[in-house]
Structure formats: structure tokens, C-alpha cells
């Protein structure tokens, strides 16, 4: 969406001017942010903690109140599987609602229409929306990565998983200082949920 693109371009220009010899690489899959969500019915403001992809989805609702999943797919230029991964947590947390109830992410189809929940109400003013679906809720095309052929996983999802594992390794090594290889693998698998 244009508002997010303007922010990215603005920061890129600032970074390039300040650090002439460094190269800035954007990893949108690892990004997250806060979105101020105003609920007109209750006249309350909520701060939603969401991923970059979810920010893009929510920004589209500033232009129109209702989007079909197919329209979101075209506007964001994502795979259907990637869109489901990001859209379903917004539906489950009731920030967005679908005309027909969607119990599992695998039930989400291109024909579903998604709207902003104007009757959204929560006790607190901050809501951390999960960035991804649980494995049990994923469509069959996104079965457990251990049982999948890597060729069936989208390159974006593979890069996201690779970056998450790398970040966990760096975090654990900084924390421990030194660690045996087998213990490092065990710790990474224990702390990383793919």
C-alpha cells in the first residue's frame, strides 16, 4: 500500500544519506509494528501489534470497508497461502470479520468477503495479533514443513523461516557465549516454532 511504501522510501533515503557505504536490505517477513485502530461503535482506540504483511492488509481497509480475499490477493501481490497465513490471525482475533464464519484457515476461500469489525471490543487498549496461523489451522497446501517437499513451499516463506532460525542462533550464541553444536541445535529447535 502507498502509505507503507512512502514510509519505506523515506527511511531508505534517510539511511542512504547517513550511511553512504552501507547497503540497506529490507526483510519484510521479519518486520512488525503497531497500528492504531479506532473502533467507531465503542469510540475507543486500540493499538494492534502486527506483522508487516498484516499492516499492509489493515492499511487497505482505509480505502474501502470491505474486501474479498481475491481482491486482497491482487492488491497485495501475494500467494494465496501467504495471505491466509497473515489474514487468518486478524480474523481469529476479531479485528476483521468475514460474512460467513471461518473456523479454520483451511476454510478460507477466494470468495470470502472480509470487513472491519466495527463492534470490536477488548478490555485493554493493546492487542498482540499472532503473526501466523498455528500448524493445525493451515490449509493442506501448507502442511507441516517436515512432511513437505521444499519445492511446494513459497520462496518467501522459506526465506522467512531461514531468517527466523538465523536470528535465534545469533540470540542464543550472544546469550551463552559458547555452546556445543548439539546443544545449540537442541536449543534452536526448542525455541523456534516454524
Coordinates of C-alpha atoms in Angstrom, one line a residue:
X1 CA 0.0 0.0 0.0
X2 CA 1.1 3.6 -0.7
X3 CA 1.3 4.8 2.9
X4 CA 3.7 1.9 3.8
X5 CA 5.7 2.4 0.6
X6 CA 6.1 6.1 1.4
X7 CA 7.5 5.2 4.9
X8 CA 9.9 2.7 3.4
X9 CA 11.1 5.1 0.8
X10 CA 11.5 7.9 3.4
X11 CA 13.6 5.8 5.7
X12 CA 15.7 4.4 2.8
X13 CA 16.6 7.9 1.7
X14 CA 17.5 8.9 5.3
X15 CA 19.6 5.8 5.7
X16 CA 21.4 6.2 2.4
X17 CA 22.2 9.8 3.3
X18 CA 23.5 9.0 6.7
X19 CA 25.5 5.8 5.9
X20 CA 26.9 6.2 2.4
X21 CA 28.9 2.9 2.4
X22 CA 26.3 0.6 3.9
X23 CA 23.5 -1.2 2.0
X24 CA 20.0 -1.4 3.4
X25 CA 18.2 -4.6 2.9
X26 CA 14.5 -4.9 3.8
X27 CA 13.3 -8.2 5.3
X28 CA 9.5 -7.6 5.4
X29 CA 8.9 -11.1 6.7
X30 CA 10.7 -10.2 10.0
X31 CA 9.1 -6.8 10.4
X32 CA 6.4 -5.9 12.8
X33 CA 4.8 -2.7 14.0
X34 CA 1.9 -1.0 15.9
X35 CA -1.3 0.1 14.2
X36 CA -3.7 2.5 15.8
X37 CA -7.2 1.0 15.3
X38 CA -10.2 3.2 16.0
X39 CA -13.5 1.4 16.7
X40 CA -16.3 3.8 15.7
X41 CA -19.0 1.9 17.6
X42 CA -17.3 2.0 21.0
X43 CA -15.3 5.2 20.2
X44 CA -12.2 3.5 21.6
X45 CA -8.7 3.4 20.2
X46 CA -6.7 0.1 20.2
X47 CA -3.0 -0.4 19.5
X48 CA -2.6 -3.6 17.4
X49 CA 0.8 -5.3 17.4
X50 CA 1.0 -6.9 14.0
X51 CA 3.4 -8.1 11.3
X52 CA 4.4 -6.1 8.2
X53 CA 2.1 -8.1 6.0
X54 CA -0.8 -7.6 8.4
X55 CA -0.1 -3.9 8.4
X56 CA -0.4 -3.9 4.6
X57 CA -3.7 -5.8 4.9
X58 CA -5.1 -3.3 7.5
X59 CA -4.0 -0.3 5.5
X60 CA -6.1 -1.4 2.6
X61 CA -9.2 -1.1 4.8
X62 CA -8.6 2.7 5.0
X63 CA -9.6 2.9 1.3
X64 CA -12.7 0.6 1.4
X65 CA -14.7 -1.0 4.2
X66 CA -15.0 -4.5 2.5
X67 CA -12.5 -6.6 0.5
X68 CA -12.9 -10.1 -0.9
X69 CA -10.0 -12.4 -0.3
X70 CA -9.4 -12.4 -4.1
X71 CA -9.2 -8.6 -4.2
X72 CA -6.7 -8.7 -1.2
X73 CA -4.6 -11.2 -3.1
X74 CA -4.4 -9.0 -6.2
X75 CA -3.8 -5.7 -4.2
X76 CA -1.0 -7.2 -2.1
X77 CA 0.5 -9.4 -4.8
X78 CA 0.9 -12.4 -2.5
X79 CA 0.4 -16.1 -2.8
X80 CA -2.9 -17.4 -1.5
X81 CA -1.1 -19.5 1.2
X82 CA 0.9 -16.4 2.4
X83 CA -2.2 -14.3 2.5
X84 CA -4.0 -17.0 4.6
X85 CA -1.1 -17.1 7.0
X86 CA -1.4 -13.4 7.6
X87 CA -5.1 -12.8 7.3
X88 CA -6.5 -15.7 9.5
X89 CA -5.0 -14.3 12.8
X90 CA -6.7 -11.0 12.1
X91 CA -10.0 -12.9 11.7
X92 CA -9.4 -15.0 14.7
X93 CA -8.7 -12.0 16.9
X94 CA -11.9 -10.4 15.6
X95 CA -10.2 -7.3 14.3
X96 CA -11.6 -8.3 10.9
X97 CA -14.7 -10.4 10.3
X98 CA -16.0 -12.5 7.5
X99 CA -19.6 -12.6 6.4
X100 CA -19.5 -16.4 6.8
X101 CA -17.8 -17.8 9.9
X102 CA -14.3 -19.3 9.2
X103 CA -13.4 -21.8 11.9
X104 CA -10.1 -22.9 10.4
X105 CA -7.7 -21.2 8.0
X106 CA -8.2 -24.1 5.6
X107 CA -11.8 -23.0 5.2
X108 CA -10.9 -19.5 3.9
X109 CA -11.6 -19.3 0.1
X110 CA -11.2 -16.6 -2.5
X111 CA -15.0 -15.9 -2.4
X112 CA -15.0 -14.8 1.3
X113 CA -15.5 -11.1 2.0
X114 CA -13.7 -9.5 4.9
X115 CA -14.8 -6.4 6.7
X116 CA -13.5 -4.4 9.7
X117 CA -15.3 -5.4 12.9
X118 CA -16.9 -2.1 13.9
X119 CA -18.2 -3.7 17.1
X120 CA -14.7 -4.7 18.2
X121 CA -14.3 -4.6 22.0
X122 CA -11.5 -5.6 24.3
X123 CA -10.7 -4.9 27.9
X124 CA -7.2 -3.5 27.3
X125 CA -6.1 -1.0 24.8
X126 CA -3.2 -3.1 23.3
X127 CA -3.7 -6.3 21.3
X128 CA -0.9 -8.5 20.1
X129 CA -2.2 -10.3 17.0
X130 CA -0.4 -13.5 16.2
X131 CA 1.8 -13.1 13.2
X132 CA 1.0 -16.5 11.7
X133 CA -1.6 -19.4 12.0
X134 CA -0.9 -22.5 14.0
X135 CA 0.1 -25.5 12.0
X136 CA -3.2 -27.3 12.8
X137 CA -5.1 -24.4 11.2
X138 CA -3.1 -24.2 7.9
X139 CA -4.5 -25.2 4.6
X140 CA -3.5 -28.6 3.3
X141 CA -1.1 -26.9 0.8
X142 CA 0.9 -25.8 3.8
X143 CA 1.2 -29.0 5.8
X144 CA 3.9 -29.4 8.3
X145 CA 7.3 -28.5 6.8
X146 CA 8.8 -31.8 8.0
X147 CA 6.4 -33.7 5.7
X148 CA 6.6 -31.3 2.7
X149 CA 8.7 -31.2 -0.4
X150 CA 10.7 -27.9 -0.2
X151 CA 9.6 -27.2 -3.8
X152 CA 6.0 -26.7 -2.6
X153 CA 6.9 -24.0 -0.1
X154 CA 6.9 -20.5 -1.4
X155 CA 10.4 -18.9 -1.5
X156 CA 9.2 -16.0 0.7
X157 CA 8.1 -18.5 3.4
X158 CA 11.4 -20.3 3.1
X159 CA 13.4 -17.1 3.5
X160 CA 11.3 -16.1 6.5
X161 CA 11.9 -19.4 8.2
X162 CA 15.7 -19.3 7.4
X163 CA 15.9 -15.7 8.8
X164 CA 14.0 -16.8 12.0
X165 CA 16.4 -19.7 12.6
X166 CA 19.4 -17.5 12.0
X167 CA 18.1 -14.8 14.4
X168 CA 17.5 -17.5 17.0
X169 CA 21.1 -18.8 16.6
X170 CA 22.6 -15.3 17.0
X171 CA 20.4 -14.7 20.0
X172 CA 21.4 -17.9 21.7
X173 CA 25.1 -17.5 21.0
X174 CA 25.1 -14.0 22.3
X175 CA 23.4 -15.1 25.4
X176 CA 25.5 -18.2 26.1
X177 CA 28.9 -17.0 24.7
X178 CA 29.8 -20.5 23.6
X179 CA 27.8 -23.7 23.2
X180 CA 28.3 -27.2 21.8
X181 CA 26.9 -27.8 18.4
X182 CA 24.4 -30.4 19.5
X183 CA 23.2 -28.2 22.4
X184 CA 22.8 -25.3 20.0
X185 CA 20.7 -27.3 17.6
X186 CA 18.5 -28.5 20.5
X187 CA 18.1 -25.0 21.9
X188 CA 17.2 -23.6 18.4
X189 CA 14.6 -26.3 17.8
X190 CA 13.2 -25.8 21.3
X191 CA 12.8 -22.0 20.9
X192 CA 11.9 -21.8 17.2
X193 CA 8.4 -22.6 16.0
X194 CA 8.3 -22.9 12.3

